[in-house]
Coordinates of C-alpha atoms in Angstrom, one line a residue:
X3 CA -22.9 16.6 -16.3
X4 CA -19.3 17.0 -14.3
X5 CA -16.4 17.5 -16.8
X6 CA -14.6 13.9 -16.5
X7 CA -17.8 12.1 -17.7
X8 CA -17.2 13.7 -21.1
X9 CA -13.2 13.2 -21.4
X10 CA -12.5 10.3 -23.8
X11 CA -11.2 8.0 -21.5
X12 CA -14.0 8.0 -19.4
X13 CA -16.1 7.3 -22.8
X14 CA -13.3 4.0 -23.5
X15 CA -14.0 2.9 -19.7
X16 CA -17.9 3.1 -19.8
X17 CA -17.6 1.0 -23.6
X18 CA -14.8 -1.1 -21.6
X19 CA -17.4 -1.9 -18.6
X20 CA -19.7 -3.0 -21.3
X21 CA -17.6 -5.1 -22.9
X22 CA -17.1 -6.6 -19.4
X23 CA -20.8 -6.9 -19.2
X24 CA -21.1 -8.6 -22.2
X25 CA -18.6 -10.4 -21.6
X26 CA -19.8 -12.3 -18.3
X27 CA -23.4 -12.8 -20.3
X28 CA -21.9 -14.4 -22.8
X29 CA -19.5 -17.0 -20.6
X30 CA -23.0 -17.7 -19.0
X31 CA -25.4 -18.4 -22.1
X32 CA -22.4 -19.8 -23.8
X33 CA -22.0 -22.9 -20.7
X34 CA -25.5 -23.1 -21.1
X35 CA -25.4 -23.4 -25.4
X36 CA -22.1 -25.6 -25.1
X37 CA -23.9 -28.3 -22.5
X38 CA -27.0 -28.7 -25.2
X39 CA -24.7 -29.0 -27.9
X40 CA -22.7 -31.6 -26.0
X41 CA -26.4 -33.2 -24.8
X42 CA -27.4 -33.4 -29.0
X43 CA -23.7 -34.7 -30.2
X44 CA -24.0 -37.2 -27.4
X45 CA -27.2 -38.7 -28.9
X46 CA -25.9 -38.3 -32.0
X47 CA -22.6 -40.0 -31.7
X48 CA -21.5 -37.3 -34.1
X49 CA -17.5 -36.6 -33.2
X50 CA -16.9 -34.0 -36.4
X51 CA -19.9 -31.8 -35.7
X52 CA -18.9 -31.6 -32.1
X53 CA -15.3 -30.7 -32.6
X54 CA -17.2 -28.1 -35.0
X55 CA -19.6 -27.1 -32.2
X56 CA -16.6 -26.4 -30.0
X57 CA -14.9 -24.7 -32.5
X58 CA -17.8 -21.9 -33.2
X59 CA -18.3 -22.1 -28.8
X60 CA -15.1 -20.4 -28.9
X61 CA -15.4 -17.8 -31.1
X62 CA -17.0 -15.4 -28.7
X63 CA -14.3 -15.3 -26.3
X64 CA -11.7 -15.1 -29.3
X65 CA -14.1 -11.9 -30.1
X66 CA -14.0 -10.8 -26.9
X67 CA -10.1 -10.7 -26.1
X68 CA -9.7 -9.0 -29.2
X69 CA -12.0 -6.5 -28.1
X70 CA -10.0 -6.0 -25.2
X71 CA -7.0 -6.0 -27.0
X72 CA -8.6 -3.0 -29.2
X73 CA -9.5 -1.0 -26.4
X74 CA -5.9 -1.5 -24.8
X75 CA -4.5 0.0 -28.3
X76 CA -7.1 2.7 -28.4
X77 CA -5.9 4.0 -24.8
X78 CA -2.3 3.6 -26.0
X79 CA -3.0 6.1 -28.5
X80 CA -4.8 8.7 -26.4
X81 CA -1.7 8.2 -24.1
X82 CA 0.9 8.8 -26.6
X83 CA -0.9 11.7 -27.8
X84 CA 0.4 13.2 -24.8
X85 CA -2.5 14.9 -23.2
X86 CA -2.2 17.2 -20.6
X87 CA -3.0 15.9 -17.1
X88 CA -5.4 17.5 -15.7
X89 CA -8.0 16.5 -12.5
X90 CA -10.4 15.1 -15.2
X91 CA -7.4 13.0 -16.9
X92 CA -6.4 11.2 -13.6
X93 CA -9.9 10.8 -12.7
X94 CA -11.3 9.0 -15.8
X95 CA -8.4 7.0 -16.2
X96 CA -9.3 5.9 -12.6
X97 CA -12.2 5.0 -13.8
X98 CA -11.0 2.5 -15.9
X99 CA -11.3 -1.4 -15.4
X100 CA -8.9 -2.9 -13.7
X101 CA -7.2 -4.8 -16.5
X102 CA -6.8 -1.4 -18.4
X103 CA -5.1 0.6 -14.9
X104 CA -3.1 -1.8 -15.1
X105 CA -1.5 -1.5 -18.6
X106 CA -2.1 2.5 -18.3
X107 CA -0.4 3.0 -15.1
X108 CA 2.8 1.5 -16.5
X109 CA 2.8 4.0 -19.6
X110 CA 6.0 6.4 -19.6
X111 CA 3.7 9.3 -20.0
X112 CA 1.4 8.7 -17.2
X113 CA 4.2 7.7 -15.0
X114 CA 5.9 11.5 -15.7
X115 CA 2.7 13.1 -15.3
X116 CA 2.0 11.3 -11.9
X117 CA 5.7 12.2 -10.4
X118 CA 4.4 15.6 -11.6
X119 CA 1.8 16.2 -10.0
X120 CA 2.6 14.3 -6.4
X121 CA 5.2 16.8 -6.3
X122 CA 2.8 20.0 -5.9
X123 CA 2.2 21.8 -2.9
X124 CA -0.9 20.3 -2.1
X125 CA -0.4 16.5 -2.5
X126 CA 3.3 17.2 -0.6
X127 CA 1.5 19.0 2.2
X128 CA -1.4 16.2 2.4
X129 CA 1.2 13.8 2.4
X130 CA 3.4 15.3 4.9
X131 CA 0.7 16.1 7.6
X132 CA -0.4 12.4 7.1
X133 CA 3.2 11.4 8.1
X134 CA 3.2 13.6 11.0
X135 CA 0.1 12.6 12.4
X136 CA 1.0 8.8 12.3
X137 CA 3.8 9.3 14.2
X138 CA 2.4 11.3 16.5
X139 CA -0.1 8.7 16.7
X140 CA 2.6 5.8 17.9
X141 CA 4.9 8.1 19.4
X142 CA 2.1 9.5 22.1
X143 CA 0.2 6.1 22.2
X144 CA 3.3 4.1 23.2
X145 CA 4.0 6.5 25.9
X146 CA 0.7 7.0 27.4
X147 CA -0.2 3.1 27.2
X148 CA 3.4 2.7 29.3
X149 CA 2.4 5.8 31.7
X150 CA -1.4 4.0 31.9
X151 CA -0.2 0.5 33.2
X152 CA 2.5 2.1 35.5
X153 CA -0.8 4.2 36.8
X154 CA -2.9 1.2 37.0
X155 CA -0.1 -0.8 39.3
X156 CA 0.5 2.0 41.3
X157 CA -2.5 2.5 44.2
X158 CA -1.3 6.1 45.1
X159 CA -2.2 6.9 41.5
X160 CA -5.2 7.4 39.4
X161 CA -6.2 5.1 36.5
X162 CA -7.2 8.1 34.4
X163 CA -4.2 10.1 31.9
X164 CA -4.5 14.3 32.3
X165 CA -6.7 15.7 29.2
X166 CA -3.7 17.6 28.2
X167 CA -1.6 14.4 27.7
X168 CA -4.3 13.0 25.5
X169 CA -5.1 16.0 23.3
X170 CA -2.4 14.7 20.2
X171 CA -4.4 12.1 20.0
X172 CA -7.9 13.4 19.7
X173 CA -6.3 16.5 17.2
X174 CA -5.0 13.5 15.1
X175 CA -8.1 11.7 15.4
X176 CA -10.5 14.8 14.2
X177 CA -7.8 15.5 11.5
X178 CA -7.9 12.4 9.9
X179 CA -11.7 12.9 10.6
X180 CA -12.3 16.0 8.6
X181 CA -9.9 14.9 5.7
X182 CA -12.3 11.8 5.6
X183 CA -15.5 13.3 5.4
X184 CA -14.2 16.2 3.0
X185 CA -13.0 13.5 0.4
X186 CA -15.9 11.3 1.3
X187 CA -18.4 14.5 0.0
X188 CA -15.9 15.4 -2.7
X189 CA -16.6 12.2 -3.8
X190 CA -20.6 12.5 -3.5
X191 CA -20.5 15.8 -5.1
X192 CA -18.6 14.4 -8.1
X193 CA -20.6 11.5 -8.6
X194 CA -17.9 8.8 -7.6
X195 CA -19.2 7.8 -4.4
X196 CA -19.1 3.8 -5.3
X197 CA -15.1 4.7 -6.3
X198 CA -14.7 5.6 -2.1
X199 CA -16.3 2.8 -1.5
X200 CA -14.9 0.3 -3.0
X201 CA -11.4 1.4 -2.2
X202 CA -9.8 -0.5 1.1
X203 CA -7.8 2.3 2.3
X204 CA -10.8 4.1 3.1
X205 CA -12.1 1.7 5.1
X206 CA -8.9 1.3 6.5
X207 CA -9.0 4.8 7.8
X208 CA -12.2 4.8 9.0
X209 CA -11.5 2.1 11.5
X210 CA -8.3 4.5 12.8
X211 CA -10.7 7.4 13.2
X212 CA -13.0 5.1 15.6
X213 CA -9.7 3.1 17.3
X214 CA -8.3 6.5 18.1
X215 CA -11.4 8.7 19.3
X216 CA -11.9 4.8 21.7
X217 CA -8.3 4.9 23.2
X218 CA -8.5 8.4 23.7
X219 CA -11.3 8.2 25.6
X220 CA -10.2 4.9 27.4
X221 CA -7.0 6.9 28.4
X222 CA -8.6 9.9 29.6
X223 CA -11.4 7.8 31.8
X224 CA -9.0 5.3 33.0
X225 CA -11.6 2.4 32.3
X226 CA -10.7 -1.2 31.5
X227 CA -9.1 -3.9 33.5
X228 CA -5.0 -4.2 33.6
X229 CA -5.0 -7.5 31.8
X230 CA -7.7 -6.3 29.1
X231 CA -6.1 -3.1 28.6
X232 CA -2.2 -4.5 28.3
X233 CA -3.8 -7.0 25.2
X234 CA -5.7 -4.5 23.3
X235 CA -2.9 -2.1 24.1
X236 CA -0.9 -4.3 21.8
X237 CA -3.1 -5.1 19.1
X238 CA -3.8 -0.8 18.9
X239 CA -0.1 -0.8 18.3
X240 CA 0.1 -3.4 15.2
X241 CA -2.9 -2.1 13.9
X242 CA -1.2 1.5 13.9
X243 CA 1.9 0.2 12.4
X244 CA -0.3 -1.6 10.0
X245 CA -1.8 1.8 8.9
X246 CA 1.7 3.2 9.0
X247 CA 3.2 0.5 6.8
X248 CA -0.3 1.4 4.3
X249 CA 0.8 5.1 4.3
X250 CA 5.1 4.2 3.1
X251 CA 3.5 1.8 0.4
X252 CA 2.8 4.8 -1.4
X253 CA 5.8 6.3 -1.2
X254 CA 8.2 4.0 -1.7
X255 CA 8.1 1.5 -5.3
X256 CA 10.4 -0.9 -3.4
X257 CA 8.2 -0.6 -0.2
X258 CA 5.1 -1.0 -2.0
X259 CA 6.6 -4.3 -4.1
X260 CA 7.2 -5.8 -0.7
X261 CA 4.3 -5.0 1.5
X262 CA 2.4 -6.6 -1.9
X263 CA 4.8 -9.4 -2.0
X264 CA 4.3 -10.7 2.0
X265 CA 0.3 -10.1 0.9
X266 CA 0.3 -12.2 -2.5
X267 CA 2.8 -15.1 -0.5
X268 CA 0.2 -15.3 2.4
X269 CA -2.7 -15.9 0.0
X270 CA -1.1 -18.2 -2.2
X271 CA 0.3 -20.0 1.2
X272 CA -3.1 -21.4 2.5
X273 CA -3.1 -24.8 0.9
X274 CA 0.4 -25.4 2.0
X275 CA -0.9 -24.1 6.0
X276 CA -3.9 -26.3 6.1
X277 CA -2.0 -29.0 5.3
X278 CA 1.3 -28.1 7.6
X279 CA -1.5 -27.8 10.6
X280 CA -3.8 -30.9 9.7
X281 CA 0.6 -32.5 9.4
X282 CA 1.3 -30.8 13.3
X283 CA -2.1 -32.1 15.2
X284 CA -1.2 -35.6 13.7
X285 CA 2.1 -35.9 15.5
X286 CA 0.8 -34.3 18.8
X287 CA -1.9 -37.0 19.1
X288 CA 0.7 -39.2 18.3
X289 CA 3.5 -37.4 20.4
X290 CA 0.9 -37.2 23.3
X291 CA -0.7 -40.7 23.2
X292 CA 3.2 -42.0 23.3
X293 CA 4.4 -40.4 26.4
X294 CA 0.9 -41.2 28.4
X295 CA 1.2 -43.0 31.4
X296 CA 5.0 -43.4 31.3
X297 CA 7.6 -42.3 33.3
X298 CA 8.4 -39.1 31.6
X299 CA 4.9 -37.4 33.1
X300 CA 5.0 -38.8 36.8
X301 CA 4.5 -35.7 38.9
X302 CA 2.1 -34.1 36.0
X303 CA -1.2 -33.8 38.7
X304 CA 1.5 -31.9 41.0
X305 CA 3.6 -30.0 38.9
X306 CA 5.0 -28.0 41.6
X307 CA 6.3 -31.1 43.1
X308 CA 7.8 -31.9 40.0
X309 CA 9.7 -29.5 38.9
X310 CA 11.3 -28.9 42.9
X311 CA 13.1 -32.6 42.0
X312 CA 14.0 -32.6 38.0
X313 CA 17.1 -31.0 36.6
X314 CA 16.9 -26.9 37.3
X315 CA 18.4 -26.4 34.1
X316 CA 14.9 -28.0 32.6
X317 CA 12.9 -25.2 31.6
X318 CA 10.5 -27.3 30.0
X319 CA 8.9 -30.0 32.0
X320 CA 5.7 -32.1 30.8
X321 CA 6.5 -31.2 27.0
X322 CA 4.4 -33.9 25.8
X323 CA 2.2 -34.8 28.8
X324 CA -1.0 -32.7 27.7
X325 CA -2.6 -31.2 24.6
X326 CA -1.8 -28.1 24.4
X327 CA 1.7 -28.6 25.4
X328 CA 2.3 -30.6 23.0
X329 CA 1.3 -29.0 20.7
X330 CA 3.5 -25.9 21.5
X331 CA 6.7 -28.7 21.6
X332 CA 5.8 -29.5 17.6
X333 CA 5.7 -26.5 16.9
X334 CA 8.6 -24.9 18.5
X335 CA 10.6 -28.3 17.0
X336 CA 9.3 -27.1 13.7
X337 CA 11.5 -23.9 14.1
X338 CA 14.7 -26.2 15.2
X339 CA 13.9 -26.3 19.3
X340 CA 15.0 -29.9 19.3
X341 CA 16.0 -31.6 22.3
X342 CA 16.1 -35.6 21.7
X343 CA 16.9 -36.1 25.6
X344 CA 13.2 -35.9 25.6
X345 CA 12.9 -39.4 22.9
X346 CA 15.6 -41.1 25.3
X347 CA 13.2 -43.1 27.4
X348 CA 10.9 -44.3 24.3
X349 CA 11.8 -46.6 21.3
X350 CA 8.6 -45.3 19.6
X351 CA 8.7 -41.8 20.6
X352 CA 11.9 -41.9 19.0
X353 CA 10.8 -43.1 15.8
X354 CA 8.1 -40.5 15.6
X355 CA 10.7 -38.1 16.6
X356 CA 13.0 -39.3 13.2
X357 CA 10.0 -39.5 10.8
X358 CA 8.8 -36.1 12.0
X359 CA 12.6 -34.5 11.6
X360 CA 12.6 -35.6 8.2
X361 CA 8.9 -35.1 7.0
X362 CA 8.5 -31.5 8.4
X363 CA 11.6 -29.7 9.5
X364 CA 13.4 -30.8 6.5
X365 CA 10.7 -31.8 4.2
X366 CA 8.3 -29.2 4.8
X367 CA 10.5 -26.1 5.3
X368 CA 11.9 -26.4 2.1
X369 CA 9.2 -26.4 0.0
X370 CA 7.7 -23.5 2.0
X371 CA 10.8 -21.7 1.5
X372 CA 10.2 -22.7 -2.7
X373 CA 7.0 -21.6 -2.3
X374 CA 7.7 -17.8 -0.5
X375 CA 10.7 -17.7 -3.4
X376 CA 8.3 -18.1 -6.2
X377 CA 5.4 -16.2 -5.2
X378 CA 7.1 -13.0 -4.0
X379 CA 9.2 -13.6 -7.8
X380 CA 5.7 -13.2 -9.1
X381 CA 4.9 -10.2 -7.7
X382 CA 8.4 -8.5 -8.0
X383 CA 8.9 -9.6 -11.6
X384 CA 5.4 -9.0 -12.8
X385 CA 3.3 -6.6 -10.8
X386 CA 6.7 -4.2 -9.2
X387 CA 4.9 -1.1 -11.1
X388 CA 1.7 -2.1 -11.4
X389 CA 1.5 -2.3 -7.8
X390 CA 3.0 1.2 -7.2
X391 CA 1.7 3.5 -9.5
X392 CA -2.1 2.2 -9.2
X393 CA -1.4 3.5 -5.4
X394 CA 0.2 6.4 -6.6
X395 CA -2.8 7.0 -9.1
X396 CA -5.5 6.5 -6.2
X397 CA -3.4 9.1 -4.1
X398 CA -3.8 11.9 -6.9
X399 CA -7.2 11.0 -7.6
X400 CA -8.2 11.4 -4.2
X401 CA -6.3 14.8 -4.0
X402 CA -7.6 16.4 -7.0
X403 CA -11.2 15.2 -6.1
X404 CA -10.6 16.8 -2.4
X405 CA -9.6 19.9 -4.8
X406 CA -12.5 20.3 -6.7
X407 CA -15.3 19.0 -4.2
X408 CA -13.7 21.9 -1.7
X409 CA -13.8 24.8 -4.4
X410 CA -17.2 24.7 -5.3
X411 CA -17.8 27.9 -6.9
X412 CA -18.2 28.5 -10.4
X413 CA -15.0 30.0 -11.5
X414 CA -13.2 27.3 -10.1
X415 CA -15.2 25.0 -11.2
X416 CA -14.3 25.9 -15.0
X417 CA -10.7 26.2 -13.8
X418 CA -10.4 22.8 -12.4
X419 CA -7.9 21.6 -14.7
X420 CA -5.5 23.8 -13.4
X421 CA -2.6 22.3 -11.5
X422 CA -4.4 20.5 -8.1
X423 CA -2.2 22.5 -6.0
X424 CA -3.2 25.9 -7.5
X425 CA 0.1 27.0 -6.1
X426 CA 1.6 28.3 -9.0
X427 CA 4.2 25.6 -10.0
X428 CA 2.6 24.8 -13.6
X429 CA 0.0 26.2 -15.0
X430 CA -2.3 26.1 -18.3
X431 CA -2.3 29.9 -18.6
X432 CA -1.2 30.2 -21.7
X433 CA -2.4 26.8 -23.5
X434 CA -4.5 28.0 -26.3
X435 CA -2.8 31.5 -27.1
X436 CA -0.5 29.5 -29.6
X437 CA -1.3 29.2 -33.0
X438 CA -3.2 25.8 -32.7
X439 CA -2.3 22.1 -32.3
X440 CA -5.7 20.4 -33.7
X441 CA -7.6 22.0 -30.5
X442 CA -9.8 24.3 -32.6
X443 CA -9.6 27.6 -30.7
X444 CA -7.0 26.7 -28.4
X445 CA -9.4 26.2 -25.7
X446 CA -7.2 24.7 -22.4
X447 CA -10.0 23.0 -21.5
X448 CA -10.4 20.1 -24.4
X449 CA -9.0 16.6 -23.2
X450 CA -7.2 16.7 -26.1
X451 CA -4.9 19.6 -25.9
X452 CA -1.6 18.4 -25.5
X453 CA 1.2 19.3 -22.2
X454 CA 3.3 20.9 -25.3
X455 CA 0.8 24.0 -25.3
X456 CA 1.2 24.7 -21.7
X457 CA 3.4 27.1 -20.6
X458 CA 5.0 26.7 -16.9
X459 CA 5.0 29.0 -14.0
X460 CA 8.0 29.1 -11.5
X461 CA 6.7 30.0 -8.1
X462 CA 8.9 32.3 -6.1
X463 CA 10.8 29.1 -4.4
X464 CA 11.7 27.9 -7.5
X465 CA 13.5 30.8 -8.9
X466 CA 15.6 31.1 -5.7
X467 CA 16.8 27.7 -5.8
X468 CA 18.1 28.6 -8.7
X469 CA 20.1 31.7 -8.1
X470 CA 21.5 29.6 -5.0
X471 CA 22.5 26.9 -8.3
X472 CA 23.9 30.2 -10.1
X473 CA 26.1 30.9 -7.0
X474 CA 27.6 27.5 -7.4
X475 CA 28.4 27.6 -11.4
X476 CA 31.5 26.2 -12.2
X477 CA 32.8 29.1 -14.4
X478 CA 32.7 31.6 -10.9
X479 CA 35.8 29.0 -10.1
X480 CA 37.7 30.6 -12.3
X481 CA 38.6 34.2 -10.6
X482 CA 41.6 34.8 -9.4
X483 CA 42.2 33.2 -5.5
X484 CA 43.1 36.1 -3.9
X485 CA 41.1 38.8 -5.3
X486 CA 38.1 40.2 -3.2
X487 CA 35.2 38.5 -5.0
X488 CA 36.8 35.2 -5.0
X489 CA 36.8 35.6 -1.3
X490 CA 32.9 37.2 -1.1
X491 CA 32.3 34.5 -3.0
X492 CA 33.6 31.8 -0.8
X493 CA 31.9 33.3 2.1
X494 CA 28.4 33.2 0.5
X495 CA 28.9 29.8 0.0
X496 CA 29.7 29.0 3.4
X497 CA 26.8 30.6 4.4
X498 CA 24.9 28.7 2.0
X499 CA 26.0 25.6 3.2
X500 CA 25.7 25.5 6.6
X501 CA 23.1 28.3 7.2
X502 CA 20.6 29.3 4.8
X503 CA 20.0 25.6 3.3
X504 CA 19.7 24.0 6.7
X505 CA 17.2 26.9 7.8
X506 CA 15.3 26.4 4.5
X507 CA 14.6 22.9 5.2
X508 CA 13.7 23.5 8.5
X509 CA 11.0 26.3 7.6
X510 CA 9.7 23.7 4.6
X511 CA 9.3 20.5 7.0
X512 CA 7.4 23.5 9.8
X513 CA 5.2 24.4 6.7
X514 CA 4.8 20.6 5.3
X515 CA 6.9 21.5 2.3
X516 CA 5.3 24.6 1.3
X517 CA 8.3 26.4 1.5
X518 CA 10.3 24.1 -0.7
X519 CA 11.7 24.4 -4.4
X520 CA 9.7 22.5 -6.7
X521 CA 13.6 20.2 -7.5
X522 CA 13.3 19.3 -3.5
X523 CA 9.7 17.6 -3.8
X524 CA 10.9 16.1 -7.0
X525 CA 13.9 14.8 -5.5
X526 CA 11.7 13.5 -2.6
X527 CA 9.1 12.2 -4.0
X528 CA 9.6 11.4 -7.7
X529 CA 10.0 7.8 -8.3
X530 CA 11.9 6.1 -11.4
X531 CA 10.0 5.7 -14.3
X532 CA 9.6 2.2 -15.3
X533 CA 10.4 1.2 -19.5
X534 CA 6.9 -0.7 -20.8
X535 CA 7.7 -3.5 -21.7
X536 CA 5.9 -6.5 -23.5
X537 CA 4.0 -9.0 -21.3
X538 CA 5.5 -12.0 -20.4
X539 CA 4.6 -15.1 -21.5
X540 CA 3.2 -16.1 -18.2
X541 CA 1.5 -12.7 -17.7
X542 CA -0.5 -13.3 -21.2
X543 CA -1.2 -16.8 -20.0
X544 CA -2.8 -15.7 -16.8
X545 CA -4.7 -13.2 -18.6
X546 CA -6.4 -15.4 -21.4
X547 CA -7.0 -17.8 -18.8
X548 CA -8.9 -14.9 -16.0
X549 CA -11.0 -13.9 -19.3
X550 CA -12.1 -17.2 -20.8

């Protein structure tokens, strides 16, 4: 059996999953007890047993949320007992239902430990490369889909981009190929194959792999029409901003809030769409059945005709003489392109044109502006951190699985709760040789040993950093200003400044960060650690209500 399966919190997300089990066989027998026992009070006519019937129905579900509110308190404790994070800590706690991530990634502790470990080499490097090879992606795409159409337009050219143009984007494509299929197999080896599957960002990269190894191909052939080629062009492109916006919404808290505010407003907008759009095709039949056979679309069989004699400042002739453009004219008057010239020759096109002001562009717009308002509140009040850190947690996960799956061999294997960088910045050497915290022999390995037994390594990086600090103490201010160190002094921090720092990050972004202090990918990457707080009262409604 692989370590995780045997840490405690992946034993209190197995009895969790249970519960959830249970849980959904109960709601379903229970519907089934609650209509007989509403079918035998009927016939009855007994009103006291059947508020007593209903009483006892609930008990179950009472039962049941107080189940879940045990198992919340029992992963509180485990958390506060501070246990150190190690690869099978983040990965049984990912293992957990959603409704515990939730409350666990917002814990102080597993907060610290997750700004912890996304600043090691390995996840910084991962993350880095993953940066660069996204914007290589747009950069090199947007220039050879420009250099493609010019190609295609020009006859003394051929259709088909040089091999050498197009080699970023097959490198990125078999990079983001090989990192796939090594965490894909991580995942296998470890048993968690259903956790890569059910997780959309995988899928999500999958469909790059195949859209970039196409288009490079495409590119390099010359194949598809102009017009086919110029519209899938431009869906490539939002689809590879779509995957770069993905990869800054684990980066960024404030980022991630909004890319899962615009998300929760569109879903919670489609009532209010269906009935703007059912609202927009009743005033253009109406709009177009007004202006039919009048003298505002004479000319419309010969529109050439008709726009040589109207006003050359008209850019928009016909607006409401077919379907379709009339259905563009409510729309675009929907946004505030009103022109009532148009309403001029047509008592009742006017009136249609003063009920639809009212009833959509000032009726309508407001209460889609409540509705954005209060559904973005939702998810920047209540789910700002949840949001973040469960993205966060997935990206650690899927780093420390990638770890293990790649170091197969059986010394690594019993080391694998060593730091998921294994470059040296903390370690557990060390853990068990104190004189024992409750862990029995001090064995590094037990779930339960807590961080305060582990004593911390300072890679070579590190230390420099901070002898450059020690060069800028404030108690070296106080030499004398003229004497000869004072001066040495000065000049070493010139140097510093304006050479050795600036080379230092220029090295670290060349070696994805490799090269940096631990401070810098702290600084970069660590994120402000949100205070638990209490649900709200909304929160605890929505919850009793998702579980009954």
């Amino acid at each position: 059996d692989f370590d995780h399966k045997i840490h405690p919190l992946f034993l209190l997300s197995e009895r969790a999953n249970q519960l959830k089990e249970v849980d959904q066989h109960t709601n379903h027998s229970h519907s089934r007890s609650s209509t007989t026992g509403a079918k035998k009070n009927g016939a009855v006519g007994g009103g006291g047993s059947g508020g007593a019937s209903n009483a006892s129905n609930r008990t179950p579900s009472a039962i049941l949320l107080q189940s879940r509110e045990n198992a919340l308190k029992a992963m509180n404790l485990f958390l506060m007992a501070e246990p150190i994070p190690t690869t099978n800590f983040f990965t049984a706690l990912h293992c957990l239902p959603k409704w515990m991530v939730d409350r666990a990634v917002v814990h102080p502790k597993v907060q610290e430990s997750l700004n912890d470990k996304i600043s090691k080499k390995f996840p910084t490097a991962i993350m880095m490369i993953d940066c660069y090879a996204l914007l290589t992606v747009l950069f090199v795409f947007t220039k050879l889909t420009i250099g493609s159409i010019d190609r295609r337009t020009d006859p003394d050219l051929e259709n088909a981009v040089p091999s050498s143009k197009v080699a970023p984007l097959y490198i990125c494509a078999v990079y983001f190929l090989v990192r796939e299929v090594i965490q894909l197999l991580s995942f296998i080896h470890l048993g968690l194959f259903h956790v890569w599957y059910k997780r959309g960002s995988n899928w999500l990269e999958l469909s790059l792999i195949v859209i970039l190894f196409y288009w490079a191909i495409v590119l390099n052939t010359g194949s598809m029409d102009l017009e086919s080629f110029r519209t899938t062009a431009a869906m490539t492109l939002f689809f590879f901003w779509l995957n770069f916006l993905n990869f800054l919404r684990g980066l960024l808290v404030e980022f991630a809030v909004f890319v899962s505010g615009v998300l929760h407003v569109v879903r919670s907008l489609g009532p209010f769409m269906l009935a703007l759009l059912i609202i927009l095709l009743a005033f253009m039949q109406m709009f177009f059945t007004v202006f039919q056979q009048t003298g505002y679309c004479n000319g419309f069989d010969n529109e050439k005709a008709f726009v040589d004699q109207c006003d050359p400042e008209s850019s928009e002739p016909y607006r409401f003489c077919s379907s379709w453009r009339t259905l563009l004219s409510v729309y675009t008057m929907l946004l505030g392109e009103v022109d009532e010239s148009d309403f001029e020759s047509s008592s009742a096109g006017t009136f249609l044109f003063v009920v639809f002001v009212f009833l959509v562009v000032i009726l309508l717009a407001n209460v889609l502006i409540a509705l954005v308002t209060d559904s973005y509140g939702v998810i920047r009040n209540e789910r700002a951190a949840i949001v973040f850190w469960s993205n966060r947690l997935n990206f650690i996960v899927e780093m420390n699985v990638i770890k293990s799956g790649v170091l197969r061999d059986r010394k690594k294997e019993q080391d694998r709760d060593k730091d998921i960088g294994g470059d040296g910045d903390s370690g557990s050497a060390g853990a068990g040789s104190g004189s024992g915290s409750g862990t029995g022999n001090g064995n590094s390995n037990s779930p339960l040993t807590t961080a305060s037994n582990t004593a911390v390594k300072i890679d070579r990086a590190t230390f420099l950093w901070k002898s450059v600090l020690d060069v800028f103490d404030k108690d070296l201010n106080q030499m004398e200003f003229r004497s000869l160190a004072f001066v040495c002094l000065t000049i070493i921090r010139i140097f510093i400044i304006f050479v050795a720092i600036p080379l230092w990050v220029g090295l670290g972004l060349l070696c994805f960060g490799a090269l940096w202090p631990h401070q810098w990918r702290m600084k970069l990457l660590e994120q402000k650690i949100t205070q638990q707080s209490n649900p709200t009262r909304v929160e605890k409604r929505h919850r009793q209500l998702q579980q009954l």
